[in-house]
Coordinates of C-alpha atoms in Angstrom, one line a residue:
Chain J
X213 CA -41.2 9.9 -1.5
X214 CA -42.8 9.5 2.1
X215 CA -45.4 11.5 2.8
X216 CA -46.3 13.8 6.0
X217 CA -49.5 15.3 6.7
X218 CA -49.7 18.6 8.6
X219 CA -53.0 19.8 10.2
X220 CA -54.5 21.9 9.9
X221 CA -52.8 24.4 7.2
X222 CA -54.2 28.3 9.0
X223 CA -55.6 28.7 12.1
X224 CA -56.5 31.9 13.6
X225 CA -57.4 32.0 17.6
X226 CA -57.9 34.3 20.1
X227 CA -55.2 35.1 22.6
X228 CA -55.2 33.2 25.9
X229 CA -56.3 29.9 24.2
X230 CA -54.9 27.0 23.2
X231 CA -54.1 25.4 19.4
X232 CA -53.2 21.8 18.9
X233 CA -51.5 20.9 15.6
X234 CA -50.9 17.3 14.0
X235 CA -48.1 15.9 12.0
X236 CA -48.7 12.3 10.8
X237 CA -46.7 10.0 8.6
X238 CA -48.9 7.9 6.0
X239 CA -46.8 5.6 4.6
X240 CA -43.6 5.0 7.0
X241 CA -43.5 4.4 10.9
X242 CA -41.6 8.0 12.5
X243 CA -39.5 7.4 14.7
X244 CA -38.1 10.9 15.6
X245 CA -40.1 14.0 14.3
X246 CA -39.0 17.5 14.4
X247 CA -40.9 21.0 15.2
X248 CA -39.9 24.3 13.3
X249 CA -41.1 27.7 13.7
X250 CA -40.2 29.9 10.3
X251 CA -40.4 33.4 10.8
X252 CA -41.2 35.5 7.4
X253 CA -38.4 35.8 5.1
X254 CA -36.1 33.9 7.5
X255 CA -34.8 30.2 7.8
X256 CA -36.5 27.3 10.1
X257 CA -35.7 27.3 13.8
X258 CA -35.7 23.9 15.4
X259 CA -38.2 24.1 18.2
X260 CA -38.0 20.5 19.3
X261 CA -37.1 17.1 18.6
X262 CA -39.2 14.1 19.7
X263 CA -39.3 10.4 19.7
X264 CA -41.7 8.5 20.0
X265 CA -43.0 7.1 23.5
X266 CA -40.5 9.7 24.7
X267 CA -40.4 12.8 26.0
X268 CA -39.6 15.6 23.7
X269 CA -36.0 17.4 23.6
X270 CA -36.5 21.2 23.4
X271 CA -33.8 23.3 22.1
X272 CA -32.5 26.5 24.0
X273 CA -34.7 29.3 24.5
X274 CA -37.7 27.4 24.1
X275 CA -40.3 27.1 26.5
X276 CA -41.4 23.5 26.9
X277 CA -45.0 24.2 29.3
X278 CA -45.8 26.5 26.3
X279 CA -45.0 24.5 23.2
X280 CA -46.5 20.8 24.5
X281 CA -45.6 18.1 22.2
X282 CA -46.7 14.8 22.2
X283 CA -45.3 11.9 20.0
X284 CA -47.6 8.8 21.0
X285 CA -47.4 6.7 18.2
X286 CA -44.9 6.2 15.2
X287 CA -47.5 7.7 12.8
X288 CA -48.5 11.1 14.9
X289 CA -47.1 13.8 16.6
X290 CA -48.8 17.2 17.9
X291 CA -47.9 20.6 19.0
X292 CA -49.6 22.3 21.7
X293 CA -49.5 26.3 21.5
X294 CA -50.8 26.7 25.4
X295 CA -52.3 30.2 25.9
X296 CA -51.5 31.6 22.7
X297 CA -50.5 35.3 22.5
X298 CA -49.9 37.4 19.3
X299 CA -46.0 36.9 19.4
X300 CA -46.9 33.1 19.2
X301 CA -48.3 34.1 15.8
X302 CA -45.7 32.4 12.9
X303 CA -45.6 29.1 10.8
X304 CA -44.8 26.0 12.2
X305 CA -43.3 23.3 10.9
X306 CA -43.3 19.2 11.3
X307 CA -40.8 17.3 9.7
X308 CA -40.4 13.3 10.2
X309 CA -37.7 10.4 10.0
X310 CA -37.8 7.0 10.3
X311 CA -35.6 4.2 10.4
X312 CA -35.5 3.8 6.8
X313 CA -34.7 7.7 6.2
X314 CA -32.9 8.3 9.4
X315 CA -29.7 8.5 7.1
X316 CA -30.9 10.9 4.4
X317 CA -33.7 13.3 4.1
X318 CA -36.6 14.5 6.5
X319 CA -39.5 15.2 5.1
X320 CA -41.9 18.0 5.8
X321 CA -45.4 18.5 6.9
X322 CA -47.3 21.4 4.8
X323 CA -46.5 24.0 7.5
X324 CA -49.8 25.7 9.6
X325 CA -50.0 29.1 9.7
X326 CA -50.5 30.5 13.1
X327 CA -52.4 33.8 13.8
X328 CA -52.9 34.9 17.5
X329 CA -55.6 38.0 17.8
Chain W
X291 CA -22.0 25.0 16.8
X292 CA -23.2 24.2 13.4
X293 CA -23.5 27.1 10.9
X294 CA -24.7 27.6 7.5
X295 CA -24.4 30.8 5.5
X296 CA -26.7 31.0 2.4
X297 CA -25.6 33.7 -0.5
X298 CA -27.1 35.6 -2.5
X299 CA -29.9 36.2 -0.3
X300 CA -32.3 37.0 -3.4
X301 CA -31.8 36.6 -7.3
X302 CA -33.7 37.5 -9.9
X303 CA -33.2 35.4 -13.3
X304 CA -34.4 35.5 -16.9
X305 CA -35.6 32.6 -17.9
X306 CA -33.0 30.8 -19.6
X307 CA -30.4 32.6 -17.4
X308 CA -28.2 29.7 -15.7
X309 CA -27.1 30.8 -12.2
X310 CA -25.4 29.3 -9.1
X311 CA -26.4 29.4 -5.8
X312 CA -24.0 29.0 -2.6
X313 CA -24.3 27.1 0.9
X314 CA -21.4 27.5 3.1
X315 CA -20.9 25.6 6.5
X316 CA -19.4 24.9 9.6
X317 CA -20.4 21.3 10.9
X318 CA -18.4 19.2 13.2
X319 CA -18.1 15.8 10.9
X320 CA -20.7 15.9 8.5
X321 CA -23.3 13.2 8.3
X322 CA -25.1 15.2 5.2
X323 CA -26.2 18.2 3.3
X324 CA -29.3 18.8 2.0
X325 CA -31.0 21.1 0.0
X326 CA -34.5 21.5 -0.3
X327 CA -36.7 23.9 -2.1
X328 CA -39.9 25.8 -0.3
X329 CA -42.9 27.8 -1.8
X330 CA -44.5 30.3 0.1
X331 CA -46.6 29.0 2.6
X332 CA -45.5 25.5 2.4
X333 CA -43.3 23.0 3.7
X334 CA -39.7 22.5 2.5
X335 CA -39.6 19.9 -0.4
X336 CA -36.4 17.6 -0.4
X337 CA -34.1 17.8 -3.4
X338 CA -30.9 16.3 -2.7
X339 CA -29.0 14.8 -0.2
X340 CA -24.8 15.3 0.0
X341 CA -23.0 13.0 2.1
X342 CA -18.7 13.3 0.7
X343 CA -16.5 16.2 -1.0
X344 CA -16.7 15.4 -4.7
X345 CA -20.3 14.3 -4.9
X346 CA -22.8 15.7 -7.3
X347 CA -26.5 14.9 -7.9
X348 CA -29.0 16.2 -10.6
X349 CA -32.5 16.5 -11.0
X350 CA -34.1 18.1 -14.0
X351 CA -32.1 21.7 -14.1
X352 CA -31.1 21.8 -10.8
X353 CA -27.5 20.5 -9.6
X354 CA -26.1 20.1 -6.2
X355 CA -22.2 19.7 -5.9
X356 CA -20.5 19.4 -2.7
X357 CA -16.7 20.4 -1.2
X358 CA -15.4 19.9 2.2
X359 CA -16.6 24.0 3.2
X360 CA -19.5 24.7 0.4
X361 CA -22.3 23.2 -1.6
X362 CA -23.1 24.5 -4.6
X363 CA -26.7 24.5 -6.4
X364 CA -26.7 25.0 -9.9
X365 CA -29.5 26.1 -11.9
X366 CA -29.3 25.4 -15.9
X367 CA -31.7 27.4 -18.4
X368 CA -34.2 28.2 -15.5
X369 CA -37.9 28.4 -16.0
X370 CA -40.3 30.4 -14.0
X371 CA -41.3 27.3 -12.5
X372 CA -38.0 26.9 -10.7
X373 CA -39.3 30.3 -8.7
X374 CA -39.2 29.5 -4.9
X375 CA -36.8 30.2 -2.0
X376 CA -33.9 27.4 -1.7
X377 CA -32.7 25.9 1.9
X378 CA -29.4 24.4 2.5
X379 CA -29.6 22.2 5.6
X380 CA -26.4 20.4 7.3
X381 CA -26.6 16.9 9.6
X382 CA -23.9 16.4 11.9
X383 CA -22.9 12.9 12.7
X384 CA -23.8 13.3 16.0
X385 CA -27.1 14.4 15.7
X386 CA -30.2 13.7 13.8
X387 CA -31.0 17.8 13.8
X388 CA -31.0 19.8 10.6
X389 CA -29.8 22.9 11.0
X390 CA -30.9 25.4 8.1
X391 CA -29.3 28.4 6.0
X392 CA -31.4 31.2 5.5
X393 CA -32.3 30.4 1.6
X394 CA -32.0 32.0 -1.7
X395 CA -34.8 33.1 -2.8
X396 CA -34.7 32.9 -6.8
X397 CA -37.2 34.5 -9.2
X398 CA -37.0 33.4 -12.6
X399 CA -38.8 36.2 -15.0
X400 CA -40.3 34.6 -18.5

């Protein structure tokens, strides 16, 4: 199956900076890729959706100057936690489609574990 | 809006102990269902993809049947291996977005 690289897999910061995570496709071009933040013991929440050489479509609730996302090519997309603070600590999520998959499954980056001190 | 109700929330198996786990939804024209399975601390895994009432899919012990309100994942003679917390996912045909169940998490005792 495809194959979606998540970067990196824990990171721990200090509160007030910011964290940059990757998602990367290596063996299919992503056309729309997805963000998730997972909560313990509770389901993925769709963050964002983005395609690529667009802008990225937030969902409700979610604050778009905190969460950056950038989708510049059809291989890599990354998640900007701007001025982290310790409720920003969770695991997030990167899942990618492409035009040969856009019909069945996503698949799923590795998750990175987020912990704001 | 799109809703997905995942039950039991938890179950614990022997191993050997074939069990059923249930996914029902509300989705305004389906487009699929999936189920995936997730370890802790790691990304979901796909397992199957659902697209019309009737349809069924297998891989290894693990099959996924599907009815116009509920998907069903069946697990046959389960090993401890097959420990993990299951997701249910719907795709509406309208929109590319998954929208998740909050899992079964199965534990499978030797």
């Amino acid at each position: 199956g495809a194959v979606v690289s998540q970067h990196p897999s824990r990171v721990i910061c200090k509160s007030g900076t910011s964290v940059k995570i990757e998602c990367r496709s290596l063996d299919f071009q992503a056309t729309t890729m997805f963000w998730y933040r997972q909560f313990p013991k509770q389901s993925l929440m769709l963050m964002a959706t983005s395609n690529e050489g667009s802008k990225a479509t937030y969902e409700q609730g979610v604050e778009k100057d905190k969460f950056l996302i950038n989708h510049a090519s059809l291989t890599l997309s990354t998640l900007t936690v701007t001025s982290a603070h310790p409720e920003d600590s969770s695991f997030y999520i990167c899942s990618a489609t492409g035009k040969e998959t856009v019909n069945t499954e996503a698949f799923f980056g590795q998750g990175t574990r987020l912990t704001v001190v | 809006e799109d809703q997905v109700t995942q039950s039991p929330e938890a179950l614990r198996l022997q191993e050997g102990e074939s069990s059923s786990l249930n996914c029902s939804y509300t989705v305004s024209g389906l487009r699929g269902l999936f189920w995936y399975r997730q370890d802790p601390g790691k990304g979901p895994e796909f397992l199957f993809t659902l697209y019309s009432a009737g349809e069924e899919k297998e891989k290894e012990r693990l099959k996924a049947t599907l009815t116009k309100k509920e998907s069903f994942l069946h697990i046959t003679a389960p090993k401890p291996e097959d420990s993990a917390t299951y997701l249910c996912a719907v795709q509406a045909w309208d929109d590319y977005k998954l929208s998740f169940g909050a899992g079964t998490t199965v534990t499978v005792r030797a």
